[in-house]
CSV table of C-alpha atoms in Angstrom, one decimal:
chain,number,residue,atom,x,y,z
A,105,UNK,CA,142.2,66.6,129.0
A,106,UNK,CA,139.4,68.9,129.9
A,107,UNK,CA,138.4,71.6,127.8
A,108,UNK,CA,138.6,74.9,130.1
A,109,UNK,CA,135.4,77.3,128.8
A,110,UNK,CA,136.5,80.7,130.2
A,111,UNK,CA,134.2,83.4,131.4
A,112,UNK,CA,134.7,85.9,129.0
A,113,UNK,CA,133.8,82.8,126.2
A,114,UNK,CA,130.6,82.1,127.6
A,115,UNK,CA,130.0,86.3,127.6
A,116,UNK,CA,131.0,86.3,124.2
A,117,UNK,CA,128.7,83.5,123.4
A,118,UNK,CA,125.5,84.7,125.2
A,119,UNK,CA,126.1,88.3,123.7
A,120,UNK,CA,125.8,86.7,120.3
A,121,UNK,CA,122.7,84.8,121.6
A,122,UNK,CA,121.3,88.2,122.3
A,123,UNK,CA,122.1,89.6,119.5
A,124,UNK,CA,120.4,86.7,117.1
A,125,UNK,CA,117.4,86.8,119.3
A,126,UNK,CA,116.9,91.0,118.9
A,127,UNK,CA,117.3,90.5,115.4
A,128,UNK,CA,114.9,88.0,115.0
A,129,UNK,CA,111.9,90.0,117.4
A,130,UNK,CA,110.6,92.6,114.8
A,131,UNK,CA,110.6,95.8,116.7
A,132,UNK,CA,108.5,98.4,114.5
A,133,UNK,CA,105.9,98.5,116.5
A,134,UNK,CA,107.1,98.2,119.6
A,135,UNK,CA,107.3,101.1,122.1
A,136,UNK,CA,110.9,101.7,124.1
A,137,UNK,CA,109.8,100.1,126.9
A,138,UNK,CA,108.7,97.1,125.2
A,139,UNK,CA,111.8,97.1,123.4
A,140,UNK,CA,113.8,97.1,126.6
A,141,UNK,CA,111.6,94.5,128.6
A,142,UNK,CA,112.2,92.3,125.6
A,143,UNK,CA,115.9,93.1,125.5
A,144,UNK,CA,116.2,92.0,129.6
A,145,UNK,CA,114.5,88.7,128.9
A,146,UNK,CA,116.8,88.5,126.0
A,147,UNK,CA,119.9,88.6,128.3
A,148,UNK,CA,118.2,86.8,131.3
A,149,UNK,CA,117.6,83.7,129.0
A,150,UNK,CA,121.3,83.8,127.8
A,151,UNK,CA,122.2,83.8,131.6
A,152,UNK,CA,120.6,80.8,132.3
A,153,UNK,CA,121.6,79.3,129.0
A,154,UNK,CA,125.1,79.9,129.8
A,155,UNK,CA,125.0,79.7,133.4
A,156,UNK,CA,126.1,83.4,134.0
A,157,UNK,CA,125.7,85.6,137.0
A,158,UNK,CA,123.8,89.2,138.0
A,159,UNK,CA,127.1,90.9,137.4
A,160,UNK,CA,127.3,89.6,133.8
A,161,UNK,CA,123.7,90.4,133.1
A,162,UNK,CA,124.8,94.3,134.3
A,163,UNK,CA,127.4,94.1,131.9
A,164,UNK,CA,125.9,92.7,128.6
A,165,UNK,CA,122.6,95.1,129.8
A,166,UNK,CA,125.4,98.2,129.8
A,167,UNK,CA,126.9,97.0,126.5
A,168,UNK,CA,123.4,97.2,124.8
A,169,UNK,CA,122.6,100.3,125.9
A,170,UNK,CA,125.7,102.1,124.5
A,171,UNK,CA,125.1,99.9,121.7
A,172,UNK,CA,121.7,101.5,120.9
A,173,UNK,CA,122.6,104.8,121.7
A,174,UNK,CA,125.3,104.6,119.0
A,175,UNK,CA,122.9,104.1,116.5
């Protein structure tokens, strides 16, 4: 039988990818926009990585910002 990989797993899963890759880019120096080109190649490599689409891009791209403006 098949294992069935849902959406919302590979979402998960790309989100962390993001997440290990910001943490390993030091951003001290970085200006904001820097920071936020960086953070869109981020999240376009884990879309090709886990094969995910413009509308799940938008989403983890939203989720970041709210992210970083919680901090």
């Amino acid at each position: 039988m098949p294992t069935i990989i849902t959406n919302a797993n590979l979402l998960h899963e790309a989100q962390a990818y993001v997440l290990e890759k910001v943490k390993e880019t030091p951003y001290k120096e970085s200006t904001a926009l820097e920071q936020n080109r960086k953070l869109m190649q981020f999240i376009d490599e884990a879309c090709v990585r886990f094969n995910l689409g413009p509308k799940d891009a938008e989403a983890m791209l939203r989720l970041f910002s709210v992210e970083s403006e919680k901090k």
